[in-house]
Amino acid sequence: MFIYSRNTSEFRGRIPHYFLFPLNSIVYPAIKRSLVLCALLLLSGAQAQAASQKEILQTAKQRGLARHPTWLKLLHYERDGKRSVVLTDNFFLSPKGRTDPEAELTATIHAYFFPWDENADAQPRCRFPARYYWLSRQLPLPHYDVREESCQSLEKWALFDTVKSISLHLVSGYLGNPASTFGHAFLKLNTDSMDDQSGLFDMTLNYGALVPENEYILRYVARGLFGGYEAGFSDKYFYTQDLVYSRTEFRDIWDYRLILTDYERTLLILHIWEIVGKKFTYYFLDKNCAYRLAELLELVIEEDLLSHGRFWYLPVELFHRLNDMDNARQKSHGIKRVQSVRFIPSNQRILYHQLKMLTPDELGIFNAIVREGIDSLSTHLPQLSMDRQMVVLDSLLAYQQYKLISEEPNPPRQRREAKDKILLTRLGLPARFMPPLEIPELPSPAEGSRPMALGVGTALDVNDGSFLQLSWSPYKQELVGKNSLEGDELTVLDFTVGISQEGDKVFVDQFDLIRVLNLNTLSVALVDENPWSWQLRVGMDRIEENGKDRYDGVIRFGPGYAQKLKETVLGYGMVDLAGHAQSPFVRLRPHLGLKFDWGATQAWIYSGAESVDYKGAFRYVGGGKIQFPLTDRAAVHVEFSNEKATRASLGLIWFW
């Protein structure tokens, strides 16, 4: 029986101090037994955990997981397996992790057993979910769950329940930026939301160089070529990509929707979480957006997307590899990896197609309002019926919106005022049904010829007689080639070597550092749009005179105008100004050209004049080329010209 003191001032805890002795004999032994039991349980748990870690590490070592291809890909090791290309230190849990995959594996397994603390998102299990997701398939990780409740940031970002598929996007080339000349690629996580059918709020993964603002162009090119920039992956909503590529730079996009299993899709998404914000070294020609995305895909696709790469890896190369992979799978009755290819036209292409719906008179009124200003609405609109007024006003609204977006971030105030006034005028008229525009689809660049070209042929020259020609270019998208450039041309590092008929003479016949033809064939004539076409050539020609070769360096640029004359015929006129290493050093070269598109067969002819002195004398220049495809990777071409000497050639070209 216990008697509790009424003097609460003498309480120490819940037990009266002066009655502690009777309690000691009963309570203390029980407490001691409990403490001993807890200590034993904790000790046995720690021993079990240590044993579990040891067993898991032994199993990992026995199975050689440190050298498993997937583990090395998760760590972004170079293909020789010697070093990770990730520059960010906190990507590794071991101090040796950048060069020792086994040390990183050991540290990753140890970290799995770390106790949770208040900052759960900083825990390795939340930072590296793809590692543990893959390891859970190889090792018996106790109590593993891919959706760890403590990883709240990952749970919100990964959209486990909403991402239905993953797409690769191929963006057309853009001559306004050297790094974008050959196109771009990025990844998109598709939710297929009914509330967002355009997918503008789907997450994308983009890889790009971290370039300072206002970087000089020559410095930008040099550092991009030789690894002078760091680069990284960034996650953004698709509307930011759409704003830049489609609505500002007016570039078309092709959506390649991939077929992945649930496991593959989850592993890829979790690994994206691991690498966002991590730094790499950027190389414009090879370790670029396409290369890094191919590395990501190789994590879940067993086919090799990179091993056949030459000294550069262009965005379209990745999509050619996907096509090759699916063709091989079809032949072996396997499942394709590309479910569908969807064309996403640029904002400019959409606008022009809408304006093509106007009659010539309506287009004239449209241009008059654009030229004279919005105050002229009341002057020009009454010339049309109410129905056609609505059509013109809708077109004007689309045009002003197109201009507003392209002029961001600081569009002129007058632009917004013009749009508001057009909108108010349009609201004064009845609503009308607008059927969806059906934009003609442009084939993907990956459906055309591969960029690298190797050729062999024979040429007949009035000075040299016949000789063998060998040509090579790492990137050759010609005017007469099978490509998606719509009559344009872009060729880089184009070498042609000649070998005399006797075999005793080898010479460089022609070299082009770069050759560009940009034909702006607007489908409608707009007063406020740039109508100019242009061409550029930087290269060198061989000129044979009296049995001796001279080399003439050339830098030639000229503006002009192009027009689609028929569905299969495109015409243009150019006036080139050229600097030469041989006299005359400055030359004028006006000429006309026609390009014919007969399906698979393409042809081009040109005719013009070139100044031969500074007194106004000109000589005739002309030539042409026709190309017949044999297969997807080979074609025959015939070429003639009187530029350097009257010459004709016949050759075979392979694309690879």
XYZ file of C-alpha atoms in Angstrom:
656
model
C 0.000 0.000 0.000
C 1.390 3.407 -1.001
C 0.634 6.713 0.731
C 1.207 9.777 -1.458
C 2.414 12.987 0.141
C 0.108 15.992 0.134
C 3.192 18.224 -0.112
C 3.533 18.520 -3.856
C 6.630 20.666 -3.431
C 8.509 17.498 -2.566
C 7.522 15.684 -5.788
C 10.344 14.638 -8.056
C 8.690 13.432 -11.168
C 5.546 11.519 -10.435
C 6.803 9.628 -7.369
C 7.146 11.065 -3.795
C 10.805 11.276 -2.861
C 10.409 9.919 0.613
C 8.456 6.875 -0.545
C 10.990 6.012 -3.247
C 12.575 3.109 -1.427
C 9.504 0.841 -1.466
C 9.069 1.582 -5.145
C 12.718 0.933 -5.980
C 12.369 -2.676 -5.008
C 9.551 -3.164 -7.529
C 9.887 -0.558 -10.314
C 13.651 -0.414 -10.870
C 14.044 -4.097 -11.717
C 11.190 -3.793 -14.247
C 12.732 -0.682 -15.802
C 16.118 -2.362 -15.941
C 14.616 -5.392 -17.661
C 12.870 -3.112 -20.187
C 16.027 -1.154 -20.899
C 18.022 -4.317 -21.343
C 15.337 -5.700 -23.673
C 15.323 -2.462 -25.734
C 19.093 -2.479 -25.929
C 19.054 -6.082 -27.055
C 16.412 -5.313 -29.693
C 18.349 -2.297 -30.963
C 21.563 -4.270 -30.995
C 19.958 -7.177 -32.797
C 18.340 -4.737 -35.293
C 21.663 -3.036 -35.930
C 23.344 -6.409 -36.261
C 20.603 -7.570 -38.645
C 20.924 -4.366 -40.656
C 24.689 -4.735 -40.764
C 24.289 -8.338 -41.795
C 21.757 -7.305 -44.434
C 24.122 -4.654 -45.816
C 27.003 -7.111 -45.836
C 24.962 -9.765 -47.618
C 23.682 -7.267 -50.183
C 27.198 -5.972 -50.845
C 28.474 -9.516 -51.246
C 25.642 -10.318 -53.663
C 26.349 -7.148 -55.648
C 30.014 -8.087 -55.884
C 29.262 -11.670 -56.885
C 26.961 -10.458 -59.664
C 29.473 -7.878 -60.891
C 26.944 -5.058 -60.654
C 29.661 -2.389 -60.437
C 30.546 -3.139 -64.050
C 27.016 -3.793 -65.232
C 26.255 -1.660 -68.329
C 23.133 -0.190 -66.710
C 25.032 0.856 -63.589
C 27.697 2.564 -65.689
C 24.977 4.328 -67.693
C 23.293 5.517 -64.509
C 26.631 7.070 -63.518
C 27.229 8.446 -67.055
C 30.573 6.762 -67.450
C 32.404 7.175 -70.726
C 32.054 4.275 -73.113
C 35.446 2.901 -72.067
C 34.143 2.688 -68.483
C 36.999 4.699 -66.980
C 35.389 7.948 -65.892
C 32.031 9.657 -65.485
C 31.399 12.703 -67.649
C 29.300 14.392 -64.942
C 31.166 17.391 -63.517
C 28.916 18.031 -60.502
C 30.446 16.622 -57.308
C 27.182 15.935 -55.467
C 26.153 13.503 -58.205
C 28.455 11.020 -56.445
C 28.043 9.556 -52.961
C 31.631 8.304 -52.813
C 34.658 10.620 -53.109
C 35.949 8.100 -55.664
C 32.641 7.745 -57.473
C 33.696 9.673 -60.570
C 36.394 7.124 -61.430
C 35.457 4.045 -59.378
C 31.989 2.602 -60.088
C 32.429 -0.070 -57.405
C 33.103 2.554 -54.725
C 29.990 4.416 -55.858
C 27.930 1.223 -55.755
C 29.134 0.465 -52.225
C 28.329 4.006 -51.079
C 24.903 3.822 -52.715
C 24.040 0.564 -50.937
C 25.287 1.902 -47.580
C 23.228 5.067 -48.073
C 20.070 3.010 -48.512
C 20.206 2.186 -44.795
C 20.706 5.764 -43.586
C 18.040 6.794 -41.043
C 15.494 9.349 -42.251
C 15.799 12.876 -40.883
C 13.741 16.061 -41.200
C 15.232 16.971 -44.597
C 14.095 13.796 -46.333
C 14.447 15.232 -49.851
C 18.211 15.461 -49.296
C 18.434 11.756 -48.490
C 20.180 9.572 -51.110
C 17.020 7.491 -51.561
C 15.213 10.641 -52.690
C 18.112 12.074 -54.709
C 18.946 8.897 -56.636
C 15.678 7.008 -57.086
C 16.685 5.454 -60.431
C 19.734 3.797 -58.868
C 17.634 2.160 -56.177
C 14.850 1.306 -58.613
C 17.320 -0.608 -60.759
C 19.140 -2.112 -57.761
C 15.814 -3.352 -56.370
C 15.600 -5.590 -59.470
C 19.082 -6.970 -58.790
C 19.278 -7.105 -54.979
C 16.908 -7.800 -52.048
C 16.663 -4.232 -50.737
C 14.587 -4.461 -47.535
C 11.317 -2.498 -47.446
C 11.965 -0.927 -50.862
C 9.157 1.103 -52.426
C 9.571 3.033 -55.661
C 7.257 5.726 -54.278
C 8.854 6.504 -50.951
C 6.421 8.634 -48.933
C 9.214 10.759 -47.483
C 10.358 11.931 -50.952
C 7.709 14.606 -51.356
C 9.513 16.693 -53.989
C 10.099 13.651 -56.179
C 6.495 12.532 -55.761
C 5.212 15.890 -57.004
C 7.689 16.148 -59.880
C 7.633 12.608 -61.275
C 3.871 12.560 -62.007
C 3.806 8.797 -61.494
C 0.079 8.529 -62.137
C -0.177 10.940 -65.073
C 2.744 10.360 -67.481
C 1.439 7.985 -70.143
C 4.330 7.997 -72.617
C 7.615 9.671 -73.576
C 8.413 11.419 -76.856
C 11.561 12.596 -78.582
C 11.142 15.873 -80.436
C 13.212 16.771 -83.491
C 13.366 20.511 -84.224
C 14.251 21.781 -87.694
C 17.452 23.744 -88.268
C 17.726 27.460 -87.613
C 20.301 29.569 -89.450
C 20.023 32.394 -86.915
C 22.192 30.500 -84.408
C 25.319 28.429 -85.249
C 24.483 25.851 -82.576
C 20.981 25.409 -84.037
C 21.957 25.242 -87.716
C 21.672 21.452 -87.787
C 18.534 21.225 -85.668
C 17.793 20.379 -82.055
C 16.251 17.584 -79.995
C 14.582 17.342 -76.596
C 12.500 14.885 -74.564
C 8.846 15.271 -73.550
C 6.790 13.466 -70.880
C 3.269 13.074 -72.266
C 0.302 13.137 -69.888
C -2.362 13.076 -72.645
C -4.519 15.307 -70.466
C -7.978 16.095 -71.844
C -7.627 19.587 -70.356
C -4.359 20.179 -72.223
C -4.595 18.391 -75.554
C -1.652 20.348 -76.989
C 0.513 19.145 -74.117
C 1.718 22.672 -73.370
C 1.982 21.877 -69.650
C 3.736 18.558 -70.132
C 7.281 18.404 -68.777
C 10.232 18.474 -71.175
C 13.925 17.745 -70.757
C 16.317 19.976 -72.666
C 20.115 19.860 -72.885
C 22.091 22.954 -73.765
C 25.279 24.901 -73.198
C 25.418 27.484 -70.416
C 26.422 30.495 -72.496
C 26.910 33.987 -70.993
C 24.648 36.704 -72.334
C 25.949 38.786 -75.250
C 28.735 36.307 -76.034
C 30.677 37.265 -79.173
C 29.823 34.972 -82.079
C 33.417 33.919 -82.868
C 34.136 33.199 -79.211
C 30.839 31.308 -78.998
C 31.709 29.106 -81.989
C 35.281 28.446 -80.811
C 34.309 27.542 -77.255
C 31.415 25.432 -78.496
C 33.708 23.450 -80.791
C 36.466 22.820 -78.256
C 34.580 22.226 -75.003
C 34.772 25.704 -73.551
C 31.279 25.644 -72.057
C 29.563 23.676 -69.369
C 26.141 22.301 -70.214
C 23.255 20.751 -68.370
C 19.782 19.276 -68.473
C 16.843 21.496 -67.594
C 13.203 20.582 -67.061
C 10.607 23.010 -68.376
C 7.004 22.959 -69.471
C 6.517 22.281 -73.170
C 5.010 25.724 -73.708
C 8.464 27.266 -73.141
C 9.918 25.097 -75.920
C 6.945 25.883 -78.154
C 7.406 29.601 -77.509
C 11.069 29.566 -78.526
C 11.121 27.109 -81.401
C 7.680 27.355 -82.982
C 6.568 30.906 -82.219
C 9.806 32.904 -82.094
C 12.246 31.095 -84.386
C 9.460 29.619 -86.598
C 10.868 26.097 -86.582
C 8.885 22.954 -87.304
C 8.896 20.054 -84.836
C 8.426 16.306 -85.265
C 7.106 14.346 -82.268
C 8.436 10.764 -82.106
C 6.293 8.961 -79.540
C 8.215 6.010 -78.087
C 6.959 2.598 -77.020
C 8.391 1.793 -73.581
C 7.365 -0.687 -70.912
C 6.194 0.614 -67.537
C 9.550 -0.353 -66.034
C 11.522 1.413 -68.771
C 9.410 4.547 -68.561
C 9.693 4.699 -64.765
C 13.462 4.118 -64.801
C 13.941 6.845 -67.396
C 11.790 9.370 -65.520
C 13.561 8.655 -62.230
C 16.957 9.079 -63.866
C 15.889 12.386 -65.393
C 15.200 13.535 -61.824
C 18.769 12.548 -60.898
C 20.501 14.503 -63.678
C 18.484 17.719 -63.934
C 20.835 20.552 -63.024
C 23.986 18.435 -63.204
C 26.863 19.833 -65.272
C 28.609 18.303 -68.291
C 31.168 19.582 -70.803
C 29.542 20.783 -74.020
C 30.901 20.038 -77.474
C 28.949 21.485 -80.371
C 29.793 18.722 -82.863
C 29.392 15.562 -80.821
C 28.629 15.811 -77.088
C 25.518 17.867 -77.784
C 21.774 17.572 -77.165
C 21.298 14.568 -79.460
C 24.255 12.667 -78.003
C 23.149 13.156 -74.392
C 19.561 12.172 -75.227
C 20.838 9.057 -76.993
C 22.766 8.216 -73.808
C 19.549 8.544 -71.829
C 17.632 6.291 -74.204
C 20.362 3.652 -74.089
C 19.519 3.290 -70.401
C 16.245 1.589 -71.394
C 16.796 0.581 -75.042
C 19.143 -2.320 -75.625
C 20.173 -1.217 -79.119
C 23.340 0.845 -79.483
C 22.530 4.396 -80.548
C 26.032 5.855 -80.300
C 28.809 3.445 -81.239
C 28.708 4.199 -84.967
C 29.097 7.931 -84.432
C 31.871 9.667 -86.324
C 33.535 12.826 -85.125
C 30.151 14.489 -84.782
C 26.635 13.494 -83.813
C 23.903 15.691 -85.245
C 20.312 15.733 -83.924
C 18.923 14.053 -87.050
C 21.439 11.225 -86.553
C 19.591 10.052 -83.451
C 16.339 9.808 -85.399
C 18.009 7.957 -88.262
C 19.206 5.444 -85.651
C 15.668 5.062 -84.326
C 14.440 4.351 -87.858
C 17.221 1.789 -88.389
C 16.405 0.160 -85.069
C 12.719 -0.200 -85.916
C 13.478 -1.525 -89.399
C 15.717 -4.191 -87.878
C 13.069 -5.041 -85.291
C 10.407 -5.399 -87.974
C 12.581 -7.798 -89.952
C 13.034 -9.946 -86.853
C 9.308 -9.626 -85.966
C 10.110 -7.570 -82.896
C 8.166 -4.685 -81.363
C 8.940 -1.257 -82.762
C 10.168 1.504 -80.468
C 8.524 4.403 -82.324
C 4.753 4.340 -82.040
C 4.056 7.379 -84.229
C 5.594 10.492 -85.778
C 3.513 13.669 -85.568
C 4.276 16.900 -87.412
C 3.950 20.101 -85.349
C 4.037 23.055 -87.775
C 5.631 26.349 -86.798
C 3.444 29.285 -85.917
C 4.514 30.970 -89.158
C 3.479 27.972 -91.239
C 0.067 27.928 -89.534
C -0.462 31.653 -90.133
C 0.510 31.453 -93.798
C -1.836 28.542 -94.339
C -4.653 30.547 -92.754
C -3.890 33.547 -94.977
C -3.952 31.327 -98.058
C -7.680 30.951 -97.417
C -8.163 34.637 -98.314
C -9.092 35.641 -101.837
C -6.662 37.938 -103.719
C -8.917 40.950 -102.999
C -9.150 40.064 -99.313
C -5.389 39.610 -99.093
C -4.980 43.031 -100.696
C -7.231 44.567 -98.031
C -5.344 42.651 -95.326
C -2.009 44.038 -96.560
C -3.431 47.550 -96.883
C -4.553 47.521 -93.238
C -1.163 46.175 -92.093
C 0.658 48.792 -94.179
C -1.537 51.815 -93.353
C -2.293 50.989 -89.728
C -5.320 49.935 -87.745
C -7.038 53.303 -88.196
C -7.674 52.261 -91.799
C -10.039 49.468 -90.706
C -13.065 51.693 -91.223
C -11.864 52.551 -94.726
C -11.183 49.057 -96.057
C -13.559 46.683 -94.254
C -16.811 48.115 -95.718
C -15.655 46.880 -99.132
C -16.420 43.336 -97.949
C -19.566 41.512 -96.913
C -20.039 40.910 -93.203
C -19.042 37.253 -93.519
C -15.805 38.138 -95.289
C -15.115 40.999 -92.851
C -15.107 38.391 -90.081
C -12.637 36.248 -92.034
C -10.255 39.178 -92.596
C -10.523 40.324 -88.968
C -9.792 36.807 -87.708
C -6.744 36.731 -89.987
C -5.595 40.129 -88.703
C -5.965 38.921 -85.114
C -3.898 35.822 -85.874
C -1.264 37.984 -87.568
C -0.990 40.442 -84.655
C -0.714 37.570 -82.175
C 1.977 35.979 -84.354
C 3.928 39.253 -84.354
C 3.451 39.870 -80.631
C 4.945 36.522 -79.678
C 7.830 36.776 -82.139
C 8.728 40.231 -80.753
C 8.806 39.139 -77.112
C 9.969 40.066 -74.524
C 9.496 43.710 -75.533
C 6.933 44.046 -78.324
C 6.106 47.633 -79.306
C 3.151 49.225 -77.541
C 1.494 49.910 -80.901
C 1.321 46.178 -81.544
C -0.801 45.530 -78.461
C -2.993 48.519 -79.218
C -3.536 47.279 -82.766
C -4.525 43.837 -81.545
C -6.956 45.303 -78.999
C -8.645 47.489 -81.619
C -9.006 44.580 -84.054
C -10.458 42.464 -81.254
C -13.018 45.143 -80.336
C -14.039 45.463 -83.975
C -14.366 41.700 -84.271
C -16.501 41.485 -81.115
C -18.962 43.839 -82.779
C -19.692 41.157 -85.380
C -21.383 37.761 -84.916
C -19.440 34.656 -84.009
C -18.649 32.175 -86.768
C -17.688 28.537 -86.942
C -13.991 28.093 -87.730
C -13.109 24.589 -88.937
C -9.687 23.387 -87.797
C -6.883 24.164 -90.211
C -5.422 21.125 -91.926
C -1.758 21.937 -92.423
C -0.007 19.808 -95.059
C 2.508 17.636 -93.244
C 6.203 18.001 -93.932
C 8.189 14.748 -93.776
C 10.686 14.428 -90.964
C 14.333 15.200 -91.797
C 15.024 11.617 -90.737
C 12.978 10.435 -93.725
C 15.490 12.063 -96.063
C 19.068 11.255 -96.976
C 21.589 10.870 -94.201
C 23.837 13.880 -93.747
C 27.262 12.343 -94.432
C 28.043 11.805 -98.120
C 30.778 9.873 -99.918
C 30.998 10.022 -103.700
C 32.964 8.599 -106.596
C 32.678 9.571 -110.234
C 34.354 10.617 -113.429
C 34.652 14.115 -114.853
C 35.391 15.322 -118.348
C 37.152 18.698 -118.538
C 38.103 20.522 -121.753
C 41.502 21.327 -120.220
C 42.325 18.180 -118.220
C 40.500 15.548 -120.209
C 38.871 12.902 -118.022
C 39.816 12.246 -114.409
C 38.488 10.360 -111.397
C 36.630 12.311 -108.697
C 36.365 11.363 -105.030
C 34.203 13.504 -102.753
C 33.289 13.546 -99.083
C 31.279 15.782 -96.785
C 30.221 15.168 -93.172
C 27.037 17.179 -93.739
C 25.542 17.493 -97.200
C 21.915 18.486 -97.681
C 21.860 19.594 -101.298
C 19.335 21.451 -103.393
C 18.775 18.265 -105.427
C 18.924 15.915 -102.441
C 16.171 14.096 -100.610
C 15.672 16.263 -97.541
C 13.117 18.420 -95.739
C 14.757 21.768 -96.545
C 12.056 22.674 -99.111
C 14.516 23.753 -101.782
C 17.227 25.056 -99.464
C 20.790 23.778 -99.293
C 23.280 23.403 -96.450
C 26.655 21.739 -97.031
C 29.691 21.799 -94.734
C 33.328 20.744 -95.354
C 32.692 19.469 -98.869
C 35.938 18.045 -100.372
C 36.406 16.905 -103.963
C 39.712 15.256 -104.885
C 40.756 14.488 -108.466
C 43.031 11.727 -109.741
C 44.378 11.977 -113.269
C 43.605 9.276 -115.794
C 47.218 8.098 -115.700
C 47.156 8.001 -111.895
C 50.252 10.182 -111.584
C 48.510 13.286 -110.315
C 46.303 13.805 -107.266
C 44.823 17.224 -106.590
C 42.119 19.019 -104.617
C 39.548 19.934 -107.234
C 37.200 21.916 -104.984
C 36.649 22.606 -101.310
C 33.687 24.316 -99.670
C 33.962 25.226 -96.018
C 30.264 26.062 -96.055
C 27.647 26.441 -98.754
C 24.172 27.765 -97.951
C 21.177 28.519 -100.140
C 18.175 29.914 -98.277
C 15.126 30.286 -100.534
C 12.306 32.161 -98.858
C 9.303 30.955 -100.821
C 6.469 32.627 -98.932
C 3.136 31.058 -99.788
C 1.498 34.489 -99.464
C 2.889 37.970 -100.075
C 2.828 39.980 -96.841
C 3.969 43.587 -96.703
C 5.468 43.279 -93.220
C 7.433 40.043 -93.745
C 11.002 39.623 -94.967
C 10.763 38.403 -98.595
C 14.499 38.044 -99.193
C 16.355 34.883 -100.097
C 20.140 34.625 -99.879
C 23.105 32.379 -100.493
C 26.619 32.074 -99.081
C 29.698 30.183 -100.156
C 33.112 30.077 -98.486
C 35.511 27.795 -100.316
C 38.235 27.257 -102.889
C 38.303 26.338 -106.608
C 41.036 24.797 -108.736
C 41.728 26.639 -111.978
C 43.843 24.860 -114.601
C 45.717 27.017 -117.099
C 48.514 25.906 -119.418
C 48.912 22.626 -117.591
C 49.336 24.279 -114.175
C 46.901 24.464 -111.275
C 46.054 27.652 -109.425
C 43.745 27.851 -106.431
C 41.226 30.616 -106.025
C 39.765 31.276 -102.573
C 36.165 32.491 -102.684
C 33.827 34.252 -100.264
C 30.526 34.883 -101.993
C 27.271 36.265 -100.633
C 24.182 37.538 -102.358
C 20.545 38.433 -101.728
C 17.710 37.580 -104.052
C 14.106 36.644 -104.441
C 12.454 33.210 -104.801
C 9.003 32.158 -105.902
C 7.228 28.843 -106.246
C 6.140 28.902 -109.892
C 4.332 25.563 -109.825
C 3.913 22.739 -107.367
C 7.026 21.112 -108.845
C 8.987 24.181 -109.981
C 10.744 26.794 -107.859
C 12.472 29.814 -109.378
C 14.874 32.364 -107.918
C 17.105 35.266 -108.851
C 20.278 36.303 -107.002
C 22.915 39.005 -107.263
C 26.119 37.806 -105.599
C 29.075 39.900 -104.553
C 32.239 37.793 -104.305
C 35.771 38.249 -103.047
C 38.434 36.145 -104.814
C 42.082 35.332 -104.172
C 42.729 35.545 -107.936
C 42.148 38.581 -110.148
C 39.662 40.127 -110.495
C 39.459 40.167 -106.727
C 35.917 41.546 -106.525
C 33.227 40.184 -108.816
C 29.532 40.665 -109.402
C 27.465 37.620 -110.298
C 23.761 38.049 -111.167
C 22.008 34.808 -112.073
C 18.676 32.982 -112.269
C 17.908 29.451 -111.153
C 15.176 26.830 -111.455
C 14.673 23.854 -109.164
C 12.513 20.915 -110.284
C 10.923 18.441 -107.892
C 9.730 15.289 -109.659
C 9.227 13.221 -106.563
C 12.318 11.140 -105.926
C 14.227 12.768 -108.793
C 15.417 16.345 -108.295
C 17.048 18.733 -110.776
C 18.491 22.246 -110.769
C 19.760 24.582 -113.474
C 21.129 28.123 -113.313
C 22.217 30.741 -115.822
C 23.845 34.123 -115.333
C 26.885 36.316 -115.783
C 30.075 37.108 -113.849
C 32.180 40.243 -114.091
C 35.686 39.662 -115.463
C 37.180 43.103 -114.862
C 36.344 46.431 -113.280
C 35.185 48.000 -116.549
C 31.792 46.312 -116.799
C 32.695 43.265 -118.899
C 30.898 40.006 -118.062
C 31.162 36.388 -119.101
C 28.389 33.813 -119.217
C 28.156 31.279 -116.376
C 25.748 28.396 -116.167
C 25.304 24.837 -115.063
C 23.031 22.332 -113.434
C 22.657 19.018 -111.685
C 20.183 16.143 -111.658
C 20.068 13.356 -109.086
C 18.365 9.948 -109.387
C 17.957 7.890 -106.187
C 18.878 4.209 -106.305
C 18.140 3.311 -102.683
C 17.590 5.218 -99.447
C 21.371 5.472 -99.143
C 22.613 5.803 -102.715
C 21.986 7.994 -105.753
C 23.390 8.731 -109.202
C 24.012 12.321 -110.251
C 24.916 14.094 -113.466
C 26.432 17.598 -113.322
C 27.589 20.156 -115.859
C 29.097 23.647 -115.559
C 31.303 26.189 -117.305
C 32.372 27.982 -114.104
C 36.045 26.928 -113.968
C 36.124 25.239 -117.362
C 33.522 23.524 -119.468
C 32.987 20.293 -117.604
C 30.542 17.414 -117.187
C 30.603 14.687 -114.566
C 28.819 11.475 -113.691
C 28.972 10.071 -110.187
C 27.609 7.764 -107.532
C 26.986 9.062 -104.023
C 26.393 7.152 -100.777
C 24.740 8.644 -97.689
C 25.704 7.273 -94.277
